[in-house]
Coordinates of C-alpha atoms in Angstrom, one line a residue:
Chain A
M551 CA 5.8 22.6 20.2
A552 CA 8.0 24.4 17.6
K553 CA 5.8 23.4 14.7
L554 CA 2.4 24.3 16.3
G555 CA 2.2 27.7 15.1
I556 CA 2.9 26.7 11.4
L557 CA 0.2 24.0 11.6
V558 CA -2.2 26.6 13.3
Q559 CA -1.6 29.1 10.5
G560 CA -1.7 26.3 7.8
E561 CA -5.3 25.1 9.1
L562 CA -6.4 28.8 9.0
D563 CA -5.1 29.1 5.6
R564 CA -6.8 26.0 4.6
L565 CA -10.3 26.7 6.3
R566 CA -10.1 29.8 4.2
K567 CA -9.0 28.2 0.9
Y568 CA -11.7 25.5 1.4
N569 CA -14.5 28.0 2.0
L570 CA -15.0 26.6 5.5
F571 CA -14.1 29.9 7.1
T572 CA -16.7 31.7 4.6
A573 CA -19.4 29.3 5.9
T574 CA -18.8 29.9 9.3
T575 CA -18.5 33.6 8.8
V576 CA -21.9 33.5 6.8
V577 CA -23.7 31.8 9.7
L578 CA -21.9 34.2 12.3
L579 CA -23.3 37.1 10.4
L580 CA -26.8 35.6 10.5
W581 CA -26.6 35.2 14.5
V582 CA -25.2 38.9 14.6
G583 CA -28.2 39.9 12.6
M584 CA -30.7 38.0 14.9
T585 CA -29.1 39.3 18.1
W586 CA -29.3 42.9 16.5
L587 CA -33.1 42.2 15.9
L588 CA -33.8 40.9 19.2
E589 CA -35.1 42.8 22.5
A590 CA -32.3 43.4 25.1
G591 CA -34.2 40.9 27.5
E592 CA -34.2 38.3 24.7
V593 CA -30.6 38.6 24.0
T594 CA -29.5 37.1 27.3
A595 CA -31.5 34.0 26.4
F596 CA -30.4 34.0 22.7
V597 CA -26.8 34.6 23.0
P598 CA -25.9 31.5 25.3
L599 CA -28.1 29.2 23.2
I600 CA -26.0 30.3 20.1
L601 CA -22.8 30.1 21.8
L602 CA -23.7 26.6 22.9
M603 CA -24.6 25.4 19.5
D604 CA -21.4 27.0 18.0
S605 CA -19.1 25.5 20.7
T606 CA -20.6 22.0 20.7
M607 CA -22.2 21.0 17.1
M608 CA -20.1 23.5 14.9
S609 CA -17.0 22.8 16.4
S610 CA -17.4 19.1 16.1
L611 CA -18.3 19.5 12.5
L612 CA -15.7 22.0 11.6
V613 CA -12.9 19.6 12.7
G614 CA -14.6 16.7 11.3
A615 CA -14.8 18.4 8.0
T616 CA -11.1 19.4 8.0
L617 CA -10.2 15.7 8.7
F618 CA -12.4 14.5 5.8
Y619 CA -10.9 16.6 3.3
E620 CA -7.5 15.9 4.5
K621 CA -8.6 12.1 4.4
K622 CA -10.0 12.5 0.8
E623 CA -6.9 14.3 -0.4
H624 CA -4.4 11.7 1.5
A625 CA -3.0 15.0 2.8
I626 CA -2.7 13.2 6.5
N627 CA -0.1 10.9 4.7
S628 CA 2.2 13.8 3.9
I629 CA 1.9 15.4 7.3
L630 CA 2.7 12.2 9.1
V631 CA 6.2 11.9 7.3
T632 CA 7.1 15.3 8.4
P633 CA 8.8 16.2 11.7
V634 CA 5.4 16.9 13.1
P635 CA 4.3 14.9 16.2
E636 CA 0.7 13.7 16.2
T637 CA 0.2 15.8 19.3
E638 CA 0.9 19.0 17.6
Y639 CA -1.3 17.9 14.6
I640 CA -4.1 17.3 17.0
A641 CA -3.6 20.3 19.1
A642 CA -3.4 22.6 16.0
K643 CA -7.2 21.3 15.1
I644 CA -8.3 22.1 18.6
I645 CA -6.7 25.6 18.6
V646 CA -8.2 26.5 15.6
S647 CA -11.9 25.4 16.8
V648 CA -11.3 27.4 19.8
F649 CA -10.1 30.4 17.7
N650 CA -13.4 30.1 15.6
S651 CA -15.5 29.8 18.5
L652 CA -13.9 32.7 20.3
L653 CA -14.5 34.8 17.2
T654 CA -18.3 33.9 17.3
F655 CA -18.2 34.9 21.1
L656 CA -16.6 38.1 20.2
A657 CA -18.9 39.1 17.7
L658 CA -21.9 38.2 19.8
A659 CA -20.6 40.0 22.9
A660 CA -19.6 43.1 20.8
T661 CA -23.4 43.2 19.2
A662 CA -24.8 42.7 22.5
Y663 CA -22.8 45.3 24.2
F664 CA -22.7 48.0 21.7
L665 CA -26.1 47.5 19.9
K666 CA -28.2 46.4 22.7
G667 CA -26.4 47.7 25.9
V668 CA -26.3 44.0 27.2
T669 CA -23.5 43.2 29.4
F670 CA -22.8 39.7 31.0
N671 CA -19.7 38.0 32.6
F672 CA -17.6 38.0 29.3
A673 CA -14.6 36.4 31.0
L674 CA -16.6 33.4 32.5
V675 CA -18.3 32.7 29.1
A676 CA -15.3 33.1 27.2
A677 CA -13.6 30.5 29.4
A678 CA -16.5 28.3 29.1
V679 CA -16.4 28.6 25.3
V680 CA -12.8 27.6 25.4
V681 CA -13.4 24.4 27.5
I682 CA -16.7 23.4 25.8
T683 CA -15.2 23.7 22.2
A684 CA -11.8 21.8 23.0
F685 CA -14.0 19.0 24.1
H686 CA -16.2 18.9 21.3
A687 CA -13.4 19.4 18.8
L688 CA -11.8 16.3 20.4
L689 CA -15.3 14.6 20.2
G690 CA -15.6 15.6 16.4
I691 CA -12.1 14.0 15.8
W692 CA -13.4 10.8 17.6
F693 CA -16.5 10.7 15.4
A694 CA -14.5 11.1 12.2
F695 CA -12.6 8.1 13.3
F696 CA -15.6 5.8 12.8
S697 CA -18.0 7.9 10.5
K698 CA -17.5 6.8 6.8
N699 CA -18.2 10.2 5.3
F700 CA -19.1 13.7 6.2
S701 CA -22.9 12.9 6.0
S702 CA -22.4 10.0 8.4
L703 CA -20.4 12.3 10.8
L704 CA -23.4 14.8 10.6
V705 CA -25.8 11.8 11.6
N706 CA -23.7 10.8 14.6
L707 CA -23.3 14.2 15.8
M708 CA -26.9 14.9 15.4
L709 CA -27.8 11.5 17.3
Y710 CA -25.1 12.8 20.1
I711 CA -27.0 16.1 20.5
I712 CA -30.4 14.6 20.2
F713 CA -29.8 11.9 22.8
L714 CA -27.9 13.8 25.3
M715 CA -29.9 16.9 25.0
L716 CA -33.4 15.2 25.1
P717 CA -33.2 14.3 28.7
P718 CA -32.8 17.9 30.0
V719 CA -35.6 19.1 27.7
L720 CA -37.8 16.4 29.1
A721 CA -36.9 17.6 32.5
D722 CA -37.7 21.1 31.6
L723 CA -41.1 20.0 30.4
G724 CA -41.8 18.6 33.7
I725 CA -41.8 14.7 32.3
I726 CA -38.6 13.9 34.1
G727 CA -38.4 14.7 37.9
E728 CA -36.4 17.2 39.6
K729 CA -34.5 14.5 41.6
I730 CA -33.3 12.7 38.4
A731 CA -32.7 15.8 36.3
R732 CA -30.1 17.1 38.7
F733 CA -27.9 14.5 37.5
F734 CA -28.1 15.5 33.9
I735 CA -25.2 17.7 34.5
I736 CA -23.1 14.6 33.6
L737 CA -24.5 14.9 30.1
P738 CA -21.6 17.0 28.3
P739 CA -24.4 19.2 26.7
D740 CA -25.9 20.1 29.8
A741 CA -22.8 20.8 31.6
A742 CA -21.9 23.0 28.8
G743 CA -25.2 24.7 29.0
T744 CA -24.9 25.3 32.7
M745 CA -21.2 26.8 32.2
L746 CA -22.6 29.3 29.5
Q747 CA -25.6 30.1 31.5
A748 CA -23.7 30.9 34.3
G749 CA -22.4 34.1 32.5
F750 CA -26.0 35.4 32.0
A751 CA -27.5 34.2 35.4
T752 CA -27.2 32.7 38.7
V753 CA -26.3 29.2 38.5
P754 CA -25.3 27.2 41.7
L755 CA -21.5 27.5 42.2
G756 CA -21.1 23.9 42.7
R757 CA -22.7 23.0 39.5
L758 CA -20.5 25.6 37.6
I759 CA -17.4 24.1 39.1
F760 CA -18.4 20.9 38.4
G761 CA -19.3 21.5 34.8
F762 CA -15.6 23.1 34.2
V763 CA -13.8 20.1 36.0
Y764 CA -16.1 17.5 34.4
L765 CA -15.6 18.7 30.9
L766 CA -11.8 19.4 31.5
A767 CA -11.4 16.0 32.7
L768 CA -13.5 14.4 29.9
S769 CA -11.3 16.3 27.4
A770 CA -8.0 14.9 29.0
A771 CA -9.5 11.4 29.0
L772 CA -10.8 11.6 25.5
Y773 CA -7.6 12.8 24.3
K774 CA -5.4 10.3 26.2
Y775 CA -7.4 7.2 25.7
I776 CA -9.4 7.7 22.6
V777 CA -8.1 10.3 20.3
L778 CA -4.3 10.0 20.4
P779 CA -4.3 6.1 20.3
G780 CA -6.9 6.1 17.6
F781 CA -5.4 8.7 15.4
N782 CA -2.6 6.5 14.4
Q783 CA -4.9 3.6 13.4
Y784 CA -7.2 6.3 11.5
A785 CA -4.3 7.8 9.6
M786 CA -2.9 4.0 8.8
R787 CA -6.6 3.2 7.5
E788 CA -6.4 6.4 5.3
T789 CA -2.9 5.1 3.9
G790 CA -4.8 2.2 2.6
V791 CA -3.9 -0.3 5.7
Chain B
M963 CA 21.7 2.9 6.0
F964 CA 19.1 0.6 7.1
E965 CA 19.6 -2.9 8.7
V966 CA 16.5 -5.0 9.0
R967 CA 16.5 -8.2 11.1
G968 CA 13.8 -10.7 11.6
L969 CA 11.1 -8.2 10.9
K970 CA 7.6 -9.2 11.4
Y971 CA 4.2 -7.4 11.4
K972 CA 0.7 -8.5 11.8
Y973 CA -2.3 -6.1 11.4
P974 CA -4.6 -5.8 14.0
N975 CA -7.4 -8.5 13.8
A976 CA -5.4 -10.3 10.8
Q977 CA -4.4 -13.9 11.2
D978 CA -1.4 -13.9 9.1
Y979 CA 1.5 -11.7 9.3
A980 CA 1.8 -9.1 6.4
V981 CA 5.6 -9.2 6.9
D982 CA 7.1 -12.7 8.0
G983 CA 10.5 -12.5 9.4
I984 CA 12.5 -10.6 6.7
D985 CA 16.1 -9.7 6.8
F986 CA 17.9 -7.1 4.5
E987 CA 19.9 -4.2 4.3
I988 CA 19.9 -0.9 2.1
R989 CA 23.5 0.2 1.7
Q990 CA 24.2 4.1 1.8
G991 CA 24.3 5.3 -1.7
E992 CA 22.5 2.6 -3.4
I993 CA 19.1 2.5 -5.0
F994 CA 17.4 -0.5 -3.3
G995 CA 14.2 -1.9 -5.4
F996 CA 11.7 -3.6 -3.3
L997 CA 9.4 -5.7 -5.6
G998 CA 6.5 -8.1 -5.2
P999 CA 2.8 -8.7 -6.1
S1000 CA 0.0 -6.6 -4.6
G1001 CA -0.5 -7.5 -0.9
A1002 CA 3.1 -9.2 -0.7
G1003 CA 4.2 -6.9 2.2
K1004 CA 6.0 -4.2 0.1
S1005 CA 3.8 -1.2 1.6
T1006 CA 3.8 -2.5 4.9
T1007 CA 7.6 -2.8 5.0
Q1008 CA 7.8 0.8 3.8
K1009 CA 5.5 2.0 6.3
I1010 CA 7.5 0.4 9.0
L1011 CA 10.7 1.8 7.7
I1012 CA 9.1 5.4 7.6
K1013 CA 7.7 5.0 10.9
L1014 CA 4.2 5.0 10.1
L1015 CA 3.6 1.6 11.5
K1016 CA 5.3 1.1 15.0
D1017 CA 4.2 -2.2 16.5
Y1018 CA 6.6 -4.6 14.7
Q1019 CA 8.7 -7.4 15.8
G1020 CA 12.4 -7.6 15.1
E1021 CA 15.1 -5.0 14.7
I1022 CA 15.6 -2.2 12.3
L1023 CA 18.8 0.0 12.4
Y1024 CA 18.9 3.3 10.8
R1025 CA 22.4 4.5 10.7
G1026 CA 23.4 2.2 13.2
K1027 CA 20.8 3.3 15.8
K1028 CA 17.5 1.6 16.5
L1029 CA 14.6 3.2 14.5
T1030 CA 12.4 3.1 17.7
E1031 CA 14.9 5.5 19.3
Y1032 CA 14.6 8.0 16.8
S1033 CA 12.1 11.0 17.4
D1034 CA 9.8 12.6 14.7
E1035 CA 13.2 14.5 13.8
F1036 CA 14.0 11.2 11.7
Y1037 CA 11.7 13.0 9.2
Q1038 CA 14.4 15.6 8.7
D1039 CA 16.6 12.9 7.1
I1040 CA 14.0 11.3 4.8
G1041 CA 11.7 12.4 1.9
V1042 CA 8.8 10.1 1.0
S1043 CA 6.8 10.3 -2.3
F1044 CA 3.6 8.4 -2.1
E1045 CA 2.0 6.7 -5.0
M1046 CA -1.2 8.5 -4.7
P1047 CA -1.4 12.4 -5.1
I1048 CA -1.0 14.0 -1.6
S1049 CA -1.4 17.7 -2.2
F1050 CA -4.0 20.0 -0.7
S1051 CA -6.2 20.5 -4.0
K1052 CA -7.5 24.0 -3.1
L1053 CA -4.0 25.3 -2.5
T1054 CA -1.6 26.2 -5.4
A1055 CA 1.7 24.0 -5.8
M1056 CA 3.7 26.6 -4.4
E1057 CA 1.3 27.1 -1.4
N1058 CA 1.5 23.3 -0.9
L1059 CA 5.3 23.3 -1.0
E1060 CA 5.4 26.6 1.2
F1061 CA 3.5 24.9 4.0
F1062 CA 5.6 21.8 4.1
R1063 CA 8.9 23.9 3.6
R1064 CA 8.2 25.3 7.0
L1065 CA 7.9 22.2 8.9
Y1066 CA 11.6 21.5 8.1
K1067 CA 14.8 22.8 9.4
E1068 CA 16.8 22.6 6.2
T1069 CA 15.1 23.1 3.0
V1070 CA 16.0 23.5 -0.8
D1071 CA 15.1 26.2 -3.4
V1072 CA 12.1 24.7 -5.2
E1073 CA 12.6 26.6 -8.3
P1074 CA 15.1 24.5 -10.0
L1075 CA 13.2 21.3 -8.8
L1076 CA 9.9 22.7 -10.3
R1077 CA 11.5 23.8 -13.5
R1078 CA 13.4 20.5 -13.9
V1079 CA 9.9 18.6 -13.7
G1080 CA 8.1 20.9 -15.7
L1081 CA 5.7 22.3 -13.2
W1082 CA 7.3 25.9 -12.8
E1083 CA 4.9 27.5 -15.3
D1084 CA 1.9 26.0 -13.3
R1085 CA 3.3 26.6 -9.8
H1086 CA 0.4 29.2 -9.1
K1087 CA -2.2 26.7 -10.3
K1088 CA -4.4 25.1 -7.5
T1089 CA -3.1 21.4 -7.5
G1090 CA -7.0 20.3 -7.8
E1091 CA -6.5 21.5 -11.5
Y1092 CA -3.2 19.2 -12.1
S1093 CA -3.3 16.2 -14.0
K1094 CA -2.6 12.8 -12.1
G1095 CA 1.1 13.0 -13.9
M1096 CA 1.5 16.5 -12.4
K1097 CA 0.6 15.6 -9.0
I1098 CA 3.0 12.8 -8.8
R1099 CA 5.7 15.1 -10.0
L1100 CA 4.7 17.4 -7.4
N1101 CA 4.8 14.5 -4.8
F1102 CA 8.4 14.0 -6.2
V1103 CA 9.5 17.6 -5.5
R1104 CA 7.5 17.6 -2.0
A1105 CA 9.9 14.6 -1.2
L1106 CA 13.1 16.5 -2.1
L1107 CA 12.0 19.6 -0.4
N1108 CA 14.0 18.9 2.9
N1109 CA 17.2 17.8 1.2
P1110 CA 16.9 14.5 2.4
K1111 CA 19.5 11.8 2.9
M1112 CA 17.1 9.0 2.0
L1113 CA 14.2 8.8 -0.5
F1114 CA 11.5 6.5 -0.2
L1115 CA 9.8 6.3 -3.7
D1116 CA 6.4 4.5 -4.4
E1117 CA 5.8 3.7 -7.9
P1118 CA 7.7 7.3 -8.9
T1119 CA 7.0 7.0 -12.8
N1120 CA 3.5 5.5 -12.5
G1121 CA 1.1 7.7 -14.7
I1122 CA 4.1 9.8 -16.1
D1123 CA 4.8 10.4 -19.8
P1124 CA 8.0 8.9 -20.9
V1125 CA 9.7 12.4 -21.2
N1126 CA 8.9 13.3 -17.7
G1127 CA 9.6 9.8 -16.4
K1128 CA 13.2 10.1 -17.9
I1129 CA 13.6 13.4 -16.3
M1130 CA 12.5 11.8 -13.0
K1131 CA 14.7 8.9 -13.5
D1132 CA 17.6 11.0 -14.2
M1133 CA 17.0 13.1 -10.9
I1134 CA 16.8 9.8 -9.1
R1135 CA 20.3 8.8 -10.4
E1136 CA 21.7 12.3 -9.7
F1137 CA 20.4 12.1 -6.1
R1138 CA 22.2 8.7 -5.9
A1139 CA 25.2 10.4 -7.2
Q1140 CA 25.2 13.0 -4.6
G1141 CA 25.3 10.2 -2.1
G1142 CA 21.6 10.0 -1.5
T1143 CA 19.9 6.5 -0.7
V1144 CA 16.8 5.3 -2.2
F1145 CA 14.1 2.8 -1.4
L1146 CA 12.2 2.2 -4.5
T1147 CA 8.9 0.2 -5.2
S1148 CA 7.6 0.0 -8.6
H1149 CA 5.8 -2.4 -11.0
I1150 CA 7.4 -1.0 -13.9
M1151 CA 10.3 -3.4 -14.2
S1152 CA 12.2 -1.5 -16.8
D1153 CA 12.5 1.4 -14.5
V1154 CA 13.7 -0.9 -11.7
D1155 CA 16.1 -2.5 -13.9
E1156 CA 17.3 0.9 -15.2
L1157 CA 17.7 2.5 -11.9
C1158 CA 18.2 -0.1 -9.0
D1159 CA 21.8 -1.4 -7.7
R1160 CA 20.0 -4.2 -5.8
V1161 CA 16.4 -5.5 -5.8
A1162 CA 14.5 -7.8 -3.2
F1163 CA 11.6 -9.9 -4.0
I1164 CA 9.1 -10.2 -1.3
V1165 CA 6.2 -12.8 -1.6
N1166 CA 3.5 -13.4 1.2
G1167 CA 5.6 -11.5 3.6
K1168 CA 8.8 -13.4 3.0
I1169 CA 11.9 -12.2 0.8
R1170 CA 12.7 -14.7 -1.8
E1171 CA 15.6 -13.1 -3.6
V1172 CA 18.0 -10.1 -2.9
D1173 CA 20.6 -9.4 -5.5
S1174 CA 21.5 -7.0 -8.0
P1175 CA 19.5 -7.0 -11.4
R1176 CA 22.5 -8.2 -13.1
N1177 CA 23.3 -11.1 -10.9
L1178 CA 19.7 -12.2 -10.9
K1179 CA 19.6 -12.3 -14.7
L1180 CA 22.6 -14.5 -14.7
K1181 CA 21.1 -16.8 -12.3
Y1182 CA 17.6 -17.1 -13.9
G1183 CA 18.7 -16.5 -17.6
K1184 CA 19.7 -19.3 -20.0
R1185 CA 23.4 -19.0 -20.7
V1186 CA 22.8 -19.3 -24.7
V1187 CA 22.9 -17.5 -27.9
R1188 CA 19.9 -17.9 -30.2
V1189 CA 20.5 -17.4 -33.9
E1190 CA 17.8 -17.1 -36.4
Y1191 CA 18.5 -17.4 -40.0
R1192 CA 16.8 -18.0 -43.4
E1193 CA 17.2 -21.4 -45.0
N1194 CA 15.1 -22.4 -48.2
G1195 CA 12.6 -19.7 -47.6
N1196 CA 12.0 -20.9 -43.7
V1197 CA 13.4 -19.2 -40.4
V1198 CA 15.3 -21.6 -38.7
S1199 CA 16.4 -21.1 -35.0
K1200 CA 19.2 -22.5 -33.3
E1201 CA 20.8 -22.1 -29.6
F1202 CA 24.2 -22.3 -28.7
T1203 CA 25.7 -22.7 -25.3
M1204 CA 28.4 -20.4 -24.1
E1205 CA 30.7 -23.2 -24.6
E1206 CA 29.5 -23.8 -28.1
I1207 CA 29.9 -20.2 -29.5
K1208 CA 33.8 -20.6 -29.2
T1209 CA 33.5 -23.7 -31.5
P1210 CA 33.9 -23.3 -35.5
A1211 CA 30.3 -24.6 -35.9
F1212 CA 29.0 -21.4 -34.6
F1213 CA 31.4 -19.2 -36.5
E1214 CA 30.6 -21.1 -39.7
L1215 CA 26.9 -20.7 -39.3
L1216 CA 27.4 -16.9 -38.9
K1217 CA 29.5 -16.7 -42.1
T1218 CA 27.6 -19.0 -44.4
K1219 CA 23.9 -18.4 -43.3
D1220 CA 21.6 -15.5 -43.8
I1221 CA 21.5 -14.3 -40.1
E1222 CA 18.2 -12.4 -39.3
T1223 CA 18.4 -12.1 -35.5
L1224 CA 21.1 -12.8 -32.7
H1225 CA 20.0 -12.9 -29.2
S1226 CA 21.5 -13.8 -25.9
G1227 CA 19.4 -15.8 -23.5
E1228 CA 19.6 -13.2 -20.8
T1229 CA 16.1 -13.1 -19.2
T1230 CA 14.2 -9.9 -18.3
L1231 CA 13.5 -8.7 -14.7
E1232 CA 9.9 -9.0 -15.5
D1233 CA 10.5 -12.7 -16.3
I1234 CA 12.3 -13.1 -12.9
F1235 CA 9.7 -11.0 -11.1
I1236 CA 7.2 -13.7 -12.6
K1237 CA 9.5 -16.8 -11.7
V1238 CA 10.2 -15.6 -8.2
T1239 CA 6.7 -14.4 -7.0
G1240 CA 4.7 -17.0 -8.8
V1241 CA 2.2 -14.1 -10.3
A1242 CA 1.9 -16.0 -13.7
L1243 CA 0.8 -19.1 -11.8
H1244 CA -2.0 -17.1 -10.1
G1245 CA -3.0 -15.7 -13.4

């Protein structure tokens, strides 16, 4: 893992140079501003929602965006012929995504605490943000493998969110019964929502533990069976094969 | 440096082998040209040699050890210059080089290299503002960054003006003079002729010829001397075999006629390329 630090530093530099960091900072400032404007009671509902969006959709999009510009500029070729294992290259992308999500978490937590006097289980939410982001960063890499361009990636991610978030919403509206709704925790966005919610309200311990174990297991499987084997093929396609 | 035996490679879902049982070696300290028409298997072979494609059949030895037994540390030894620009466009040339420099154990001072290829003055420019030629020159510097023992150069002078092309060719020759080995693919036959110690022609995944450009010219060229002279206002052309030029008839012609041109029948590498690969047949 000797090169990991260099790769992470490189990723962060490029996020800054390609203005992706600016874009995420602007969005973050918007969330901070909105948190500041809300009542203390509303903050506990708003913050987990924003963290959910940031750790899922935003993480997938950010990692997808970096892969697309590297693809466009053939930069993956150049990295693949350096003494950097693919595992470290992928790990660097996940670490940077987690770092960005934790920045959002810290900014929102600080705003909630210092400006609104709202406290929540900071450690639990931070842990949830790490696990949810890691899974969705891997998901973003996988989606980039088969998305033709950034717009196609965006559409695929929207479909993922809509289809997997729709059942819990229908359950909340009473359209789907409680018996079936209990199993929606196997949908990653629902598991993620449960994990984040646990920092702000009481959530059954079993569901919380299941959420963490489930997303960790899914991340490991996604990495081992899809992202790592698929990465070489993706990179080769990018080199014109 | 490299020994390749019975190398075969088929892309997933492809019916035919892209590389179909080829054998060749790349000797230490030589510039080895790998030539062939588009889709012949050149790039596939190069990607296998630089460990980008892995599921091949056959055996490849690098410095006497199986290529598959090398870890990613193999890349400490080699430098690769791709045909297409490969830099991060929003980073300057120096920022690009600095990022890659940190990934290697041993690196060289980039200033002399950048000065030599004429990029030193533009080193703080974003590479997105570079011309294609500048980007290719930067690729070349990037390939030399880790002081490699072996260079893989894909069309290194394509899109480069003659002055910079000459500088790069000089640098390639200097690299060889210092003991470096080069695997070169190019469509510019004059460059191949100038640079390569040996060349291989690959067609439909199979190697048709491997030899020095000189030997290939002897093999495919006509052993004749053609003389053009003016007689009664007309240009007359006459060919003499190598045996005939030793005869008095040849010298008599030189002495008595108004000679305009005198050519050997040596063929060009371009003609050999066409003959061997059959590119002309396919138009």
